[in-house]
Short mmCIF file of C-alpha atoms and ligand atoms in Angstrom, two decimals:
data_model
loop_
_atom_site.label_atom_id
_atom_site.label_comp_id
_atom_site.label_asym_id
_atom_site.label_seq_id
_atom_site.Cartn_x
_atom_site.Cartn_y
_atom_site.Cartn_z
CA MET P 1 70.47 -128.88 16.77
CA PRO P 2 70.40 -129.11 12.98
CA ALA P 3 68.36 -131.78 11.24
CA ASP P 4 69.19 -130.57 7.75
CA ALA P 5 70.09 -132.35 4.53
CA ASP P 6 73.81 -132.17 5.32
CA ALA P 7 73.68 -134.11 8.55
CA PRO P 8 71.13 -136.89 8.97
CA ARG P 9 71.29 -139.90 6.65
CA GLY P 10 68.12 -141.59 7.79
CA ALA P 11 66.46 -142.19 11.10
CA PRO P 12 68.48 -143.72 13.92
CA PRO P 13 68.00 -147.47 14.19
CA ASP P 14 65.26 -148.70 16.47
CA LEU P 15 67.60 -150.57 18.78
CA SER P 16 67.51 -151.77 22.36
CA LEU P 17 70.05 -150.10 24.65
CA PRO P 18 72.27 -153.23 24.89
CA ALA P 19 72.22 -153.61 21.08
CA LEU P 20 73.03 -149.94 20.63
CA ARG P 21 75.95 -150.16 23.03
CA GLU P 22 77.31 -153.14 21.07
CA GLN P 23 76.88 -151.25 17.81
CA LEU P 24 78.82 -148.28 19.18
CA TRP P 25 81.75 -150.49 20.12
CA ASP P 26 81.56 -152.27 16.73
CA GLU P 27 81.75 -148.88 15.02
CA LEU P 28 84.80 -147.88 17.07
CA VAL P 29 86.51 -151.18 16.20
CA ALA P 30 85.69 -150.63 12.50
CA ALA P 31 87.06 -147.08 12.64
CA VAL P 32 90.57 -148.28 13.57
CA GLY P 33 90.85 -150.33 10.38
CA GLN P 34 89.31 -147.83 7.94
CA HIS P 35 91.44 -144.81 7.01
CA GLY P 36 88.46 -142.73 5.84
CA HIS P 37 86.28 -143.56 8.82
CA PRO P 38 85.42 -140.30 10.62
CA TRP P 39 85.62 -141.98 14.01
CA ARG P 40 89.30 -142.79 13.34
CA THR P 41 90.17 -139.17 14.11
CA PRO P 42 88.30 -138.04 17.23
CA VAL P 43 88.83 -134.80 19.10
CA LEU P 44 90.42 -135.24 22.50
CA ALA P 45 89.60 -132.53 25.03
CA THR P 46 91.69 -132.17 28.18
CA VAL P 47 91.93 -129.89 31.19
CA CYS P 48 94.88 -127.51 31.36
CA LEU P 49 96.01 -124.47 33.28
CA ALA P 50 96.17 -121.08 31.57
CA ALA P 51 99.20 -118.82 32.01
CA ASP P 52 97.47 -117.08 34.94
CA GLY P 53 96.85 -120.45 36.63
CA ALA P 54 93.13 -120.54 35.84
CA VAL P 55 91.59 -123.86 34.83
CA ALA P 56 91.15 -123.97 31.05
CA ALA P 57 90.32 -126.46 28.29
CA ASP P 58 92.43 -127.74 25.41
CA ALA P 59 91.47 -129.96 22.46
CA ARG P 60 93.06 -131.56 19.44
CA THR P 61 92.59 -134.37 16.90
CA VAL P 62 94.19 -137.77 17.51
CA VAL P 63 94.22 -141.04 15.57
CA LEU P 64 92.40 -143.94 17.16
CA ARG P 65 94.93 -146.80 16.99
CA GLU P 66 93.33 -149.65 18.92
CA VAL P 67 90.02 -150.53 20.51
CA ASP P 68 89.49 -153.20 23.16
CA ALA P 69 85.72 -153.40 23.54
CA PRO P 70 85.60 -155.96 26.40
CA ALA P 71 88.08 -153.87 28.41
CA GLN P 72 86.35 -150.64 27.33
CA GLU P 73 89.72 -149.20 26.36
CA LEU P 74 90.97 -147.16 23.42
CA VAL P 75 94.58 -146.43 22.47
CA PHE P 76 96.23 -143.52 20.71
CA PHE P 77 99.89 -142.55 20.35
CA THR P 78 101.59 -139.28 21.15
CA ASP P 79 104.91 -137.52 21.69
CA ALA P 80 105.72 -137.89 25.38
CA ARG P 81 106.91 -134.24 25.42
CA SER P 82 103.65 -132.83 24.02
CA PRO P 83 101.55 -130.44 26.13
CA LYS P 84 98.73 -132.98 26.21
CA ALA P 85 101.06 -135.45 27.97
CA ALA P 86 101.63 -133.00 30.82
CA GLN P 87 97.94 -132.12 30.89
CA LEU P 88 96.77 -135.70 31.24
CA ALA P 89 99.38 -136.40 33.93
CA ALA P 90 97.92 -133.54 35.98
CA HIS P 91 94.25 -134.19 35.07
CA PRO P 92 93.68 -137.72 33.72
CA HIS P 93 89.98 -137.19 33.03
CA ALA P 94 89.24 -136.16 29.43
CA THR P 95 86.55 -136.28 26.78
CA MET P 96 86.78 -137.74 23.28
CA VAL P 97 84.30 -136.49 20.68
CA TYR P 98 83.42 -138.45 17.55
CA TRP P 99 81.12 -137.29 14.72
CA SER P 100 80.07 -139.42 11.77
CA PRO P 101 78.28 -137.54 8.97
CA ALA P 102 77.42 -140.90 7.35
CA LEU P 103 75.63 -142.16 10.46
CA ALA P 104 74.64 -138.68 11.74
CA TRP P 105 75.93 -139.91 15.09
CA GLN P 106 77.87 -137.99 17.70
CA LEU P 107 79.62 -140.00 20.39
CA ARG P 108 81.09 -138.35 23.46
CA LEU P 109 83.28 -140.53 25.63
CA ALA P 110 84.28 -139.54 29.15
CA VAL P 111 87.65 -141.25 29.57
CA ARG P 112 90.43 -141.68 32.07
CA LEU P 113 93.84 -141.44 30.40
CA THR P 114 97.07 -143.27 31.23
CA LEU P 115 100.34 -142.55 29.41
CA GLU P 116 103.15 -145.08 29.10
CA ARG P 117 106.62 -144.12 27.87
CA GLU P 118 108.36 -147.45 28.41
CA GLY P 119 107.66 -151.13 28.92
CA LEU P 120 106.32 -153.89 26.69
CA ALA P 121 103.19 -152.00 25.62
CA VAL P 122 105.39 -149.22 24.25
CA SER P 123 108.22 -151.27 22.75
CA THR P 124 105.94 -153.65 20.82
CA ARG P 125 103.99 -150.78 19.26
CA TRP P 126 107.12 -148.75 18.49
CA ALA P 127 108.71 -151.82 16.85
CA ARG P 128 105.73 -151.96 14.45
CA LEU P 129 105.64 -148.21 13.82
CA LYS P 130 109.30 -147.26 13.59
CA MET P 131 109.79 -148.38 9.96
CA SER P 132 106.78 -146.37 8.77
CA PRO P 133 106.60 -142.67 7.80
CA ALA P 134 104.49 -142.08 10.94
CA ALA P 135 107.65 -142.68 13.00
CA ASP P 136 108.77 -139.13 12.14
CA ASP P 137 106.01 -137.83 14.41
CA TYR P 138 107.91 -139.15 17.41
CA LEU P 139 111.50 -138.44 16.27
CA SER P 140 111.59 -134.66 16.28
CA PRO P 141 114.54 -133.24 18.22
CA LEU P 142 112.24 -130.47 19.47
CA PRO P 143 109.13 -130.95 21.61
CA PRO P 144 105.78 -130.27 19.87
CA GLY P 145 104.87 -126.59 20.07
CA THR P 146 108.48 -125.29 20.24
CA PRO P 147 108.90 -122.06 18.20
CA VAL P 148 111.15 -122.71 15.14
CA ALA P 149 112.81 -120.39 12.60
CA HIS P 150 111.67 -122.49 9.61
CA PRO P 151 108.63 -124.76 9.25
CA ALA P 152 110.59 -127.71 7.77
CA PRO P 153 110.36 -130.75 10.06
CA GLU P 154 113.59 -132.18 11.47
CA ARG P 155 114.19 -135.86 12.12
CA GLY P 156 116.27 -136.88 15.13
CA THR P 157 117.32 -140.31 16.28
CA ARG P 158 115.77 -140.47 19.74
CA ALA P 159 112.12 -141.52 19.86
CA HIS P 160 109.70 -139.78 22.20
CA PHE P 161 106.95 -142.25 21.51
CA ALA P 162 104.23 -142.74 24.11
CA VAL P 163 101.13 -144.93 24.25
CA VAL P 164 98.01 -143.44 25.78
CA THR P 165 95.20 -145.70 26.97
CA ALA P 166 91.76 -144.17 27.39
CA ARG P 167 89.48 -146.14 29.67
CA VAL P 168 85.88 -145.33 28.81
CA GLU P 169 83.80 -144.35 31.85
CA ARG P 170 80.73 -142.96 30.11
CA MET P 171 79.35 -143.00 26.57
CA ASP P 172 76.91 -140.33 25.41
CA TRP P 173 75.38 -141.07 22.00
CA LEU P 174 73.33 -138.61 19.97
CA ALA P 175 71.73 -139.50 16.63
CA LEU P 176 70.32 -136.75 14.44
CA ALA P 177 67.29 -137.47 12.29
CA ALA P 178 64.57 -135.42 10.69
CA THR P 179 62.08 -137.81 12.28
CA GLY P 180 63.40 -137.06 15.76
CA HIS P 181 66.80 -137.07 17.41
CA ARG P 182 67.75 -139.85 19.83
CA ARG P 183 70.16 -139.79 22.74
CA ALA P 184 71.39 -142.43 25.16
CA ALA P 185 73.99 -142.73 27.92
CA PHE P 186 75.97 -145.72 29.13
CA ASP P 187 78.04 -145.69 32.32
CA ALA P 188 78.67 -147.58 35.55
CA ASP P 189 75.07 -146.93 36.62
CA GLY P 190 73.72 -148.66 33.50
CA ALA P 191 72.13 -147.53 30.25
CA ARG P 192 69.31 -145.04 29.69
CA TRP P 193 67.62 -142.96 27.04
CA LEU P 194 68.01 -139.19 27.39
CA GLN P 195 66.16 -136.20 26.05
CA PRO P 196 68.38 -135.05 23.16
C1 LIG A 201 94.14 -135.84 11.51
C2 LIG A 201 95.10 -135.59 12.67
C3 LIG A 201 95.49 -136.65 13.43
C4 LIG A 201 96.36 -136.45 14.49
N1 LIG A 201 96.73 -137.52 15.26
C5 LIG A 201 97.50 -137.31 16.35
C6 LIG A 201 97.81 -138.40 17.23
O1 LIG A 201 97.37 -139.54 17.05
N2 LIG A 201 98.57 -138.14 18.30
C7 LIG A 201 99.06 -136.89 18.57
O2 LIG A 201 99.75 -136.73 19.57
N3 LIG A 201 98.80 -135.85 17.76
C8 LIG A 201 98.02 -136.03 16.67
N4 LIG A 201 97.72 -134.98 15.84
C9 LIG A 201 98.27 -133.65 16.16
C10 LIG A 201 97.47 -133.05 17.32
O3 LIG A 201 96.17 -132.71 16.86
C11 LIG A 201 98.17 -131.83 17.94
O4 LIG A 201 98.31 -130.81 16.98
C12 LIG A 201 99.54 -132.17 18.50
O5 LIG A 201 99.57 -133.48 19.03
C13 LIG A 201 99.90 -131.20 19.61
O6 LIG A 201 98.90 -131.31 20.59
P1 LIG A 201 99.06 -130.76 22.08
O7 LIG A 201 99.76 -129.44 21.96
O8 LIG A 201 97.66 -130.60 22.56
O9 LIG A 201 99.83 -131.76 22.88
C14 LIG A 201 96.84 -135.15 14.78
C15 LIG A 201 96.41 -134.08 14.01
C16 LIG A 201 95.55 -134.31 12.97
C17 LIG A 201 95.11 -133.12 12.14
#
């Protein structure tokens, strides 16, 4: 694990576990509202099946759209036809990975994913999004990953917008510092410090 000049920006705070947990949720809430915040664009890792049927892993960046700390839920949007949508339908357990160079904090969240394609949760968010340039992401006539002759994006009229809710089941926090790394876990069994 590196503790070089590029990563740590000071020692991790000397916090109690409950205060740390609160600070992690505060940081996630802050990330939604700050475009440059590194935790706004976590990596989402899912389980998939390879062509030969073997269990495999997949991962990609998503934008964190909403955080409900009391409910321990996060929201991101996707195209309902995307491979990740099929993956999470088959295997709803996933991991989200966040790294903040400013804090020198890594946060790994074990989550259970639920995808909604219709209903109030979808229509209210699509109503807000559809007038923005981001709407194009959900209006392609072709599903994500389809081979195309030319790389120019096409805009259709039918939206394939889906809302994915990630319920957090476990948080694994790692702080890098030259004075000593710190690690803690939070889950249904409680909170505890871990050997980094
Ligand atoms: C900075 C960034 C943010 C992204 N945000 C999202 C997002 O919020 N939702 C999404 O479905 N794809 C998002 N993407 C695209 C995905 O990373 C991915 O390429 C695409 O969704 C296809 O993924 P899949 O084949 O695993 O389904 C983002 C990509 C980048 C680089």
